[in-house]
JSON list of C-alpha atoms and ligand atoms in Angstrom, two decimals:
[
{"chain": "A", "resi": 1, "resn": "MET", "atom": "CA", "xyz": [41.68, 120.05, 93.63]},
{"chain": "A", "resi": 2, "resn": "LYS", "atom": "CA", "xyz": [39.29, 122.43, 95.36]},
{"chain": "A", "resi": 3, "resn": "LYS", "atom": "CA", "xyz": [36.20, 120.99, 97.07]},
{"chain": "A", "resi": 4, "resn": "GLY", "atom": "CA", "xyz": [33.78, 122.87, 94.82]},
{"chain": "A", "resi": 5, "resn": "THR", "atom": "CA", "xyz": [35.37, 121.46, 91.67]},
{"chain": "A", "resi": 6, "resn": "THR", "atom": "CA", "xyz": [35.00, 117.84, 92.91]},
{"chain": "A", "resi": 7, "resn": "ILE", "atom": "CA", "xyz": [31.28, 118.29, 93.51]},
{"chain": "A", "resi": 8, "resn": "TYR", "atom": "CA", "xyz": [30.92, 119.83, 90.07]},
{"chain": "A", "resi": 9, "resn": "LEU", "atom": "CA", "xyz": [32.66, 116.84, 88.46]},
{"chain": "A", "resi": 10, "resn": "TYR", "atom": "CA", "xyz": [30.45, 114.36, 90.35]},
{"chain": "A", "resi": 11, "resn": "GLU", "atom": "CA", "xyz": [27.35, 116.18, 89.17]},
{"chain": "A", "resi": 12, "resn": "LEU", "atom": "CA", "xyz": [28.65, 116.18, 85.63]},
{"chain": "A", "resi": 13, "resn": "ALA", "atom": "CA", "xyz": [29.35, 112.44, 85.85]},
{"chain": "A", "resi": 14, "resn": "TRP", "atom": "CA", "xyz": [25.66, 111.85, 86.63]},
{"chain": "A", "resi": 15, "resn": "ILE", "atom": "CA", "xyz": [24.12, 114.48, 84.38]},
{"chain": "A", "resi": 16, "resn": "LEU", "atom": "CA", "xyz": [25.91, 113.42, 81.19]},
{"chain": "A", "resi": 17, "resn": "PRO", "atom": "CA", "xyz": [24.79, 109.73, 81.26]},
{"chain": "A", "resi": 18, "resn": "SER", "atom": "CA", "xyz": [21.26, 110.77, 82.20]},
{"chain": "A", "resi": 19, "resn": "ILE", "atom": "CA", "xyz": [21.15, 112.69, 78.93]},
{"chain": "A", "resi": 20, "resn": "ALA", "atom": "CA", "xyz": [23.20, 110.23, 76.88]},
{"chain": "A", "resi": 21, "resn": "ILE", "atom": "CA", "xyz": [21.12, 107.13, 77.81]},
{"chain": "A", "resi": 22, "resn": "PRO", "atom": "CA", "xyz": [17.69, 108.45, 76.66]},
{"chain": "A", "resi": 23, "resn": "VAL", "atom": "CA", "xyz": [19.28, 109.98, 73.55]},
{"chain": "A", "resi": 24, "resn": "GLY", "atom": "CA", "xyz": [20.90, 106.61, 72.79]},
{"chain": "A", "resi": 25, "resn": "MET", "atom": "CA", "xyz": [17.60, 104.77, 73.31]},
{"chain": "A", "resi": 26, "resn": "LEU", "atom": "CA", "xyz": [15.78, 107.19, 71.03]},
{"chain": "A", "resi": 27, "resn": "ALA", "atom": "CA", "xyz": [18.47, 106.71, 68.39]},
{"chain": "A", "resi": 28, "resn": "ALA", "atom": "CA", "xyz": [18.17, 102.90, 68.67]},
{"chain": "A", "resi": 29, "resn": "LEU", "atom": "CA", "xyz": [14.38, 103.15, 68.35]},
{"chain": "A", "resi": 30, "resn": "THR", "atom": "CA", "xyz": [14.65, 105.39, 65.29]},
{"chain": "A", "resi": 31, "resn": "VAL", "atom": "CA", "xyz": [17.19, 103.13, 63.59]},
{"chain": "A", "resi": 32, "resn": "THR", "atom": "CA", "xyz": [15.14, 99.95, 64.16]},
{"chain": "A", "resi": 33, "resn": "ALA", "atom": "CA", "xyz": [11.83, 101.56, 63.20]},
{"chain": "A", "resi": 34, "resn": "PHE", "atom": "CA", "xyz": [12.97, 103.28, 60.01]},
{"chain": "A", "resi": 35, "resn": "GLY", "atom": "CA", "xyz": [16.26, 101.60, 59.11]},
{"chain": "A", "resi": 36, "resn": "ALA", "atom": "CA", "xyz": [15.42, 97.95, 59.84]},
{"chain": "A", "resi": 37, "resn": "GLY", "atom": "CA", "xyz": [11.72, 98.39, 59.08]},
{"chain": "A", "resi": 38, "resn": "ILE", "atom": "CA", "xyz": [10.58, 96.90, 62.38]},
{"chain": "A", "resi": 39, "resn": "HIS", "atom": "CA", "xyz": [7.00, 97.84, 63.17]},
{"chain": "A", "resi": 40, "resn": "LEU", "atom": "CA", "xyz": [3.98, 96.54, 65.01]},
{"chain": "A", "resi": 41, "resn": "PRO", "atom": "CA", "xyz": [1.49, 94.46, 63.02]},
{"chain": "A", "resi": 42, "resn": "SER", "atom": "CA", "xyz": [-0.96, 96.99, 61.69]},
{"chain": "A", "resi": 43, "resn": "VAL", "atom": "CA", "xyz": [-4.70, 96.85, 61.24]},
{"chain": "A", "resi": 44, "resn": "ALA", "atom": "CA", "xyz": [-5.20, 95.60, 57.70]},
{"chain": "A", "resi": 45, "resn": "GLY", "atom": "CA", "xyz": [-8.96, 96.06, 57.58]},
{"chain": "A", "resi": 46, "resn": "ARG", "atom": "CA", "xyz": [-12.26, 95.39, 59.29]},
{"chain": "A", "resi": 47, "resn": "VAL", "atom": "CA", "xyz": [-14.48, 92.33, 59.27]},
{"chain": "A", "resi": 48, "resn": "GLU", "atom": "CA", "xyz": [-18.20, 92.97, 59.30]},
{"chain": "A", "resi": 49, "resn": "PRO", "atom": "CA", "xyz": [-19.99, 91.18, 60.94]},
{"chain": "A", "resi": 50, "resn": "PRO", "atom": "CA", "xyz": [-17.19, 90.36, 63.39]},
{"chain": "A", "resi": 51, "resn": "ASN", "atom": "CA", "xyz": [-17.92, 86.60, 63.49]},
{"chain": "A", "resi": 52, "resn": "ALA", "atom": "CA", "xyz": [-15.78, 86.37, 60.35]},
{"chain": "A", "resi": 53, "resn": "GLN", "atom": "CA", "xyz": [-18.22, 84.39, 58.22]},
{"chain": "A", "resi": 54, "resn": "VAL", "atom": "CA", "xyz": [-17.46, 86.68, 55.30]},
{"chain": "A", "resi": 55, "resn": "ALA", "atom": "CA", "xyz": [-14.81, 86.42, 52.55]},
{"chain": "A", "resi": 56, "resn": "PRO", "atom": "CA", "xyz": [-12.00, 85.61, 52.77]},
{"chain": "A", "resi": 57, "resn": "PHE", "atom": "CA", "xyz": [-12.49, 84.29, 56.30]},
{"chain": "A", "resi": 58, "resn": "ASP", "atom": "CA", "xyz": [-15.40, 82.01, 55.38]},
{"chain": "A", "resi": 59, "resn": "LYS", "atom": "CA", "xyz": [-12.80, 79.83, 53.60]},
{"chain": "A", "resi": 60, "resn": "PRO", "atom": "CA", "xyz": [-9.60, 79.82, 55.68]},
{"chain": "A", "resi": 61, "resn": "GLY", "atom": "CA", "xyz": [-6.62, 78.12, 54.09]},
{"chain": "A", "resi": 62, "resn": "VAL", "atom": "CA", "xyz": [-3.31, 78.37, 52.29]},
{"chain": "A", "resi": 63, "resn": "THR", "atom": "CA", "xyz": [-3.03, 79.84, 48.79]},
{"chain": "A", "resi": 64, "resn": "GLU", "atom": "CA", "xyz": [0.08, 80.05, 46.62]},
{"chain": "A", "resi": 65, "resn": "VAL", "atom": "CA", "xyz": [0.10, 83.62, 45.32]},
{"chain": "A", "resi": 66, "resn": "GLY", "atom": "CA", "xyz": [3.43, 83.52, 43.48]},
{"chain": "A", "resi": 67, "resn": "PRO", "atom": "CA", "xyz": [6.72, 81.64, 43.25]},
{"chain": "A", "resi": 68, "resn": "GLY", "atom": "CA", "xyz": [7.65, 80.90, 46.88]},
{"chain": "A", "resi": 69, "resn": "ARG", "atom": "CA", "xyz": [4.93, 83.19, 48.17]},
{"chain": "A", "resi": 70, "resn": "TYR", "atom": "CA", "xyz": [1.91, 82.07, 50.12]},
{"chain": "A", "resi": 71, "resn": "GLU", "atom": "CA", "xyz": [-1.09, 83.71, 51.70]},
{"chain": "A", "resi": 72, "resn": "VAL", "atom": "CA", "xyz": [-2.67, 82.12, 54.74]},
{"chain": "A", "resi": 73, "resn": "VAL", "atom": "CA", "xyz": [-6.18, 83.15, 55.67]},
{"chain": "A", "resi": 74, "resn": "LEU", "atom": "CA", "xyz": [-6.44, 82.17, 59.31]},
{"chain": "A", "resi": 75, "resn": "THR", "atom": "CA", "xyz": [-9.10, 82.40, 61.95]},
{"chain": "A", "resi": 76, "resn": "GLY", "atom": "CA", "xyz": [-8.85, 81.92, 65.68]},
{"chain": "A", "resi": 77, "resn": "GLN", "atom": "CA", "xyz": [-11.81, 80.61, 67.62]},
{"chain": "A", "resi": 78, "resn": "ILE", "atom": "CA", "xyz": [-12.16, 78.91, 70.97]},
{"chain": "A", "resi": 79, "resn": "TRP", "atom": "CA", "xyz": [-9.86, 76.96, 71.12]},
{"chain": "A", "resi": 80, "resn": "THR", "atom": "CA", "xyz": [-8.22, 76.31, 67.82]},
{"chain": "A", "resi": 81, "resn": "PHE", "atom": "CA", "xyz": [-6.84, 77.93, 64.71]},
{"chain": "A", "resi": 82, "resn": "THR", "atom": "CA", "xyz": [-8.28, 77.26, 61.26]},
{"chain": "A", "resi": 83, "resn": "PRO", "atom": "CA", "xyz": [-6.34, 75.92, 59.47]},
{"chain": "A", "resi": 84, "resn": "ALA", "atom": "CA", "xyz": [-4.68, 74.17, 62.39]},
{"chain": "A", "resi": 85, "resn": "GLU", "atom": "CA", "xyz": [-1.95, 72.76, 60.16]},
{"chain": "A", "resi": 86, "resn": "ILE", "atom": "CA", "xyz": [-0.14, 74.62, 57.40]},
{"chain": "A", "resi": 87, "resn": "ARG", "atom": "CA", "xyz": [2.34, 73.00, 55.00]},
{"chain": "A", "resi": 88, "resn": "ILE", "atom": "CA", "xyz": [4.75, 75.08, 52.97]},
{"chain": "A", "resi": 89, "resn": "PRO", "atom": "CA", "xyz": [8.13, 74.44, 51.31]},
{"chain": "A", "resi": 90, "resn": "ALA", "atom": "CA", "xyz": [11.27, 75.88, 52.89]},
{"chain": "A", "resi": 91, "resn": "GLY", "atom": "CA", "xyz": [12.22, 79.33, 51.68]},
{"chain": "A", "resi": 92, "resn": "SER", "atom": "CA", "xyz": [8.61, 80.49, 51.47]},
{"chain": "A", "resi": 93, "resn": "THR", "atom": "CA", "xyz": [7.40, 83.94, 52.36]},
{"chain": "A", "resi": 94, "resn": "VAL", "atom": "CA", "xyz": [4.04, 83.72, 54.05]},
{"chain": "A", "resi": 95, "resn": "THR", "atom": "CA", "xyz": [1.58, 86.54, 54.60]},
{"chain": "A", "resi": 96, "resn": "PHE", "atom": "CA", "xyz": [-1.00, 85.81, 57.26]},
{"chain": "A", "resi": 97, "resn": "LEU", "atom": "CA", "xyz": [-4.39, 87.50, 57.12]},
{"chain": "A", "resi": 98, "resn": "ALA", "atom": "CA", "xyz": [-5.91, 86.65, 60.45]},
{"chain": "A", "resi": 99, "resn": "THR", "atom": "CA", "xyz": [-8.88, 87.47, 62.61]},
{"chain": "A", "resi": 100, "resn": "SER", "atom": "CA", "xyz": [-10.91, 86.04, 65.44]},
{"chain": "A", "resi": 101, "resn": "ARG", "atom": "CA", "xyz": [-14.39, 84.57, 65.22]},
{"chain": "A", "resi": 102, "resn": "ASP", "atom": "CA", "xyz": [-15.23, 85.15, 68.86]},
{"chain": "A", "resi": 103, "resn": "VAL", "atom": "CA", "xyz": [-13.04, 86.51, 71.64]},
{"chain": "A", "resi": 104, "resn": "VAL", "atom": "CA", "xyz": [-9.56, 88.05, 71.69]},
{"chain": "A", "resi": 105, "resn": "HIS", "atom": "CA", "xyz": [-6.89, 85.54, 70.70]},
{"chain": "A", "resi": 106, "resn": "GLY", "atom": "CA", "xyz": [-3.24, 85.87, 69.87]},
{"chain": "A", "resi": 107, "resn": "LEU", "atom": "CA", "xyz": [-0.89, 84.33, 67.34]},
{"chain": "A", "resi": 108, "resn": "ILE", "atom": "CA", "xyz": [2.80, 83.86, 67.92]},
{"chain": "A", "resi": 109, "resn": "VAL", "atom": "CA", "xyz": [5.14, 81.66, 65.90]},
{"chain": "A", "resi": 110, "resn": "PRO", "atom": "CA", "xyz": [8.44, 81.27, 67.76]},
{"chain": "A", "resi": 111, "resn": "GLY", "atom": "CA", "xyz": [11.51, 81.54, 65.58]},
{"chain": "A", "resi": 112, "resn": "VAL", "atom": "CA", "xyz": [9.98, 83.86, 63.00]},
{"chain": "A", "resi": 113, "resn": "ASN", "atom": "CA", "xyz": [8.61, 87.37, 63.06]},
{"chain": "A", "resi": 114, "resn": "VAL", "atom": "CA", "xyz": [4.95, 86.53, 63.73]},
{"chain": "A", "resi": 115, "resn": "ASN", "atom": "CA", "xyz": [3.42, 87.99, 66.87]},
{"chain": "A", "resi": 116, "resn": "THR", "atom": "CA", "xyz": [0.01, 89.61, 66.70]},
{"chain": "A", "resi": 117, "resn": "MET", "atom": "CA", "xyz": [-3.33, 89.80, 68.41]},
{"chain": "A", "resi": 118, "resn": "LEU", "atom": "CA", "xyz": [-6.43, 88.39, 66.75]},
{"chain": "A", "resi": 119, "resn": "LEU", "atom": "CA", "xyz": [-9.32, 90.70, 67.45]},
{"chain": "A", "resi": 120, "resn": "PRO", "atom": "CA", "xyz": [-12.92, 90.06, 66.43]},
{"chain": "A", "resi": 121, "resn": "GLY", "atom": "CA", "xyz": [-13.87, 92.51, 63.68]},
{"chain": "A", "resi": 122, "resn": "GLN", "atom": "CA", "xyz": [-10.29, 93.35, 62.80]},
{"chain": "A", "resi": 123, "resn": "VAL", "atom": "CA", "xyz": [-7.84, 91.91, 60.27]},
{"chain": "A", "resi": 124, "resn": "ALA", "atom": "CA", "xyz": [-4.21, 91.47, 61.27]},
{"chain": "A", "resi": 125, "resn": "ARG", "atom": "CA", "xyz": [-1.60, 91.15, 58.54]},
{"chain": "A", "resi": 126, "resn": "VAL", "atom": "CA", "xyz": [1.90, 89.81, 59.19]},
{"chain": "A", "resi": 127, "resn": "THR", "atom": "CA", "xyz": [4.52, 88.47, 56.82]},
{"chain": "A", "resi": 128, "resn": "ALA", "atom": "CA", "xyz": [7.32, 86.06, 57.66]},
{"chain": "A", "resi": 129, "resn": "ARG", "atom": "CA", "xyz": [9.89, 84.02, 55.79]},
{"chain": "A", "resi": 130, "resn": "PHE", "atom": "CA", "xyz": [10.37, 80.33, 56.60]},
{"chain": "A", "resi": 131, "resn": "ASP", "atom": "CA", "xyz": [13.86, 79.26, 55.55]},
{"chain": "A", "resi": 132, "resn": "ARG", "atom": "CA", "xyz": [14.60, 76.43, 57.95]},
{"chain": "A", "resi": 133, "resn": "PRO", "atom": "CA", "xyz": [12.68, 73.17, 57.44]},
{"chain": "A", "resi": 134, "resn": "GLY", "atom": "CA", "xyz": [10.91, 71.81, 60.47]},
{"chain": "A", "resi": 135, "resn": "GLU", "atom": "CA", "xyz": [7.83, 72.20, 62.58]},
{"chain": "A", "resi": 136, "resn": "TYR", "atom": "CA", "xyz": [6.86, 75.61, 63.91]},
{"chain": "A", "resi": 137, "resn": "PRO", "atom": "CA", "xyz": [4.14, 75.86, 66.54]},
{"chain": "A", "resi": 138, "resn": "MET", "atom": "CA", "xyz": [1.37, 78.43, 66.26]},
{"chain": "A", "resi": 139, "resn": "ILE", "atom": "CA", "xyz": [0.47, 79.49, 69.77]},
{"chain": "A", "resi": 140, "resn": "CYS", "atom": "CA", "xyz": [-2.34, 81.60, 71.17]},
{"chain": "A", "resi": 141, "resn": "HIS", "atom": "CA", "xyz": [-0.78, 84.04, 73.59]},
{"chain": "A", "resi": 142, "resn": "GLU", "atom": "CA", "xyz": [-3.85, 85.93, 74.76]},
{"chain": "A", "resi": 143, "resn": "TYR", "atom": "CA", "xyz": [-5.89, 84.38, 77.54]},
{"chain": "A", "resi": 144, "resn": "CYS", "atom": "CA", "xyz": [-9.12, 83.30, 75.86]},
{"chain": "A", "resi": 145, "resn": "GLY", "atom": "CA", "xyz": [-10.85, 81.02, 78.32]},
{"chain": "A", "resi": 146, "resn": "ILE", "atom": "CA", "xyz": [-10.65, 77.69, 80.05]},
{"chain": "A", "resi": 147, "resn": "ALA", "atom": "CA", "xyz": [-8.78, 75.85, 77.28]},
{"chain": "A", "resi": 148, "resn": "HIS", "atom": "CA", "xyz": [-6.49, 78.72, 76.26]},
{"chain": "A", "resi": 149, "resn": "HIS", "atom": "CA", "xyz": [-3.43, 76.62, 77.02]},
{"chain": "A", "resi": 150, "resn": "MET", "atom": "CA", "xyz": [-4.62, 73.98, 74.54]},
{"chain": "A", "resi": 151, "resn": "MET", "atom": "CA", "xyz": [-5.06, 76.42, 71.66]},
{"chain": "A", "resi": 152, "resn": "GLY", "atom": "CA", "xyz": [-2.40, 75.88, 69.07]},
{"chain": "A", "resi": 153, "resn": "GLY", "atom": "CA", "xyz": [-1.56, 74.70, 65.60]},
{"chain": "A", "resi": 154, "resn": "ARG", "atom": "CA", "xyz": [1.51, 73.95, 63.57]},
{"chain": "A", "resi": 155, "resn": "ILE", "atom": "CA", "xyz": [3.32, 75.05, 60.48]},
{"chain": "A", "resi": 156, "resn": "ILE", "atom": "CA", "xyz": [5.26, 72.31, 58.75]},
{"chain": "A", "resi": 157, "resn": "VAL", "atom": "CA", "xyz": [8.06, 73.63, 56.59]},
{"chain": "A", "resi": 158, "resn": "GLU", "atom": "CA", "xyz": [9.08, 70.89, 54.19]},
{"chain": "A", "resi": 159, "resn": "PRO", "atom": "CA", "xyz": [12.62, 70.68, 52.80]},
{"chain": "A", "resi": 160, "resn": "ARG", "atom": "CA", "xyz": [12.90, 71.53, 49.12]},
{"chain": "A", "resi": 161, "resn": "SER", "atom": "CA", "xyz": [13.58, 68.46, 47.03]},
{"chain": "B", "resi": 1, "resn": "LIG", "atom": "CU1", "xyz": [-6.98, 81.66, 72.08]},
{"chain": "B", "resi": 1, "resn": "LIG", "atom": "CU2", "xyz": [-5.77, 81.87, 74.09]}
]
């Protein structure tokens, strides 16, 4: 093989993956965003005034909105969630409407698709299905002050009888 051809093949061996990798990533992103419906938790509304003493956040809690469907109105404030304990039967689909009463907090529930920020003045809406009975922690994952590491709650998923 001539020397010039070898260099050309080496260049080609680098150029092709450098095109194929970003194209592959873009394809994966498109498939997950549109095909699998994966998206970031969106802004579901505003809370005015931002201390969240208005409906529905003046009465946080769990409401059954249909067969196997629950709505949780949740607030974060230093350094706890309200309600701090949520009980639902296994197989429930839960929609969280959440906001903060003071500073920026976060809400993550490991094991299910709940991961959002709680911003004062803004409503976050996330929906997750709880199939497996057990205890799921609710964790604040945004640094919110001296007792941030203590801020948590729990979701108790009870087995269906
Ligand atoms: Cu609330 Cu960290």
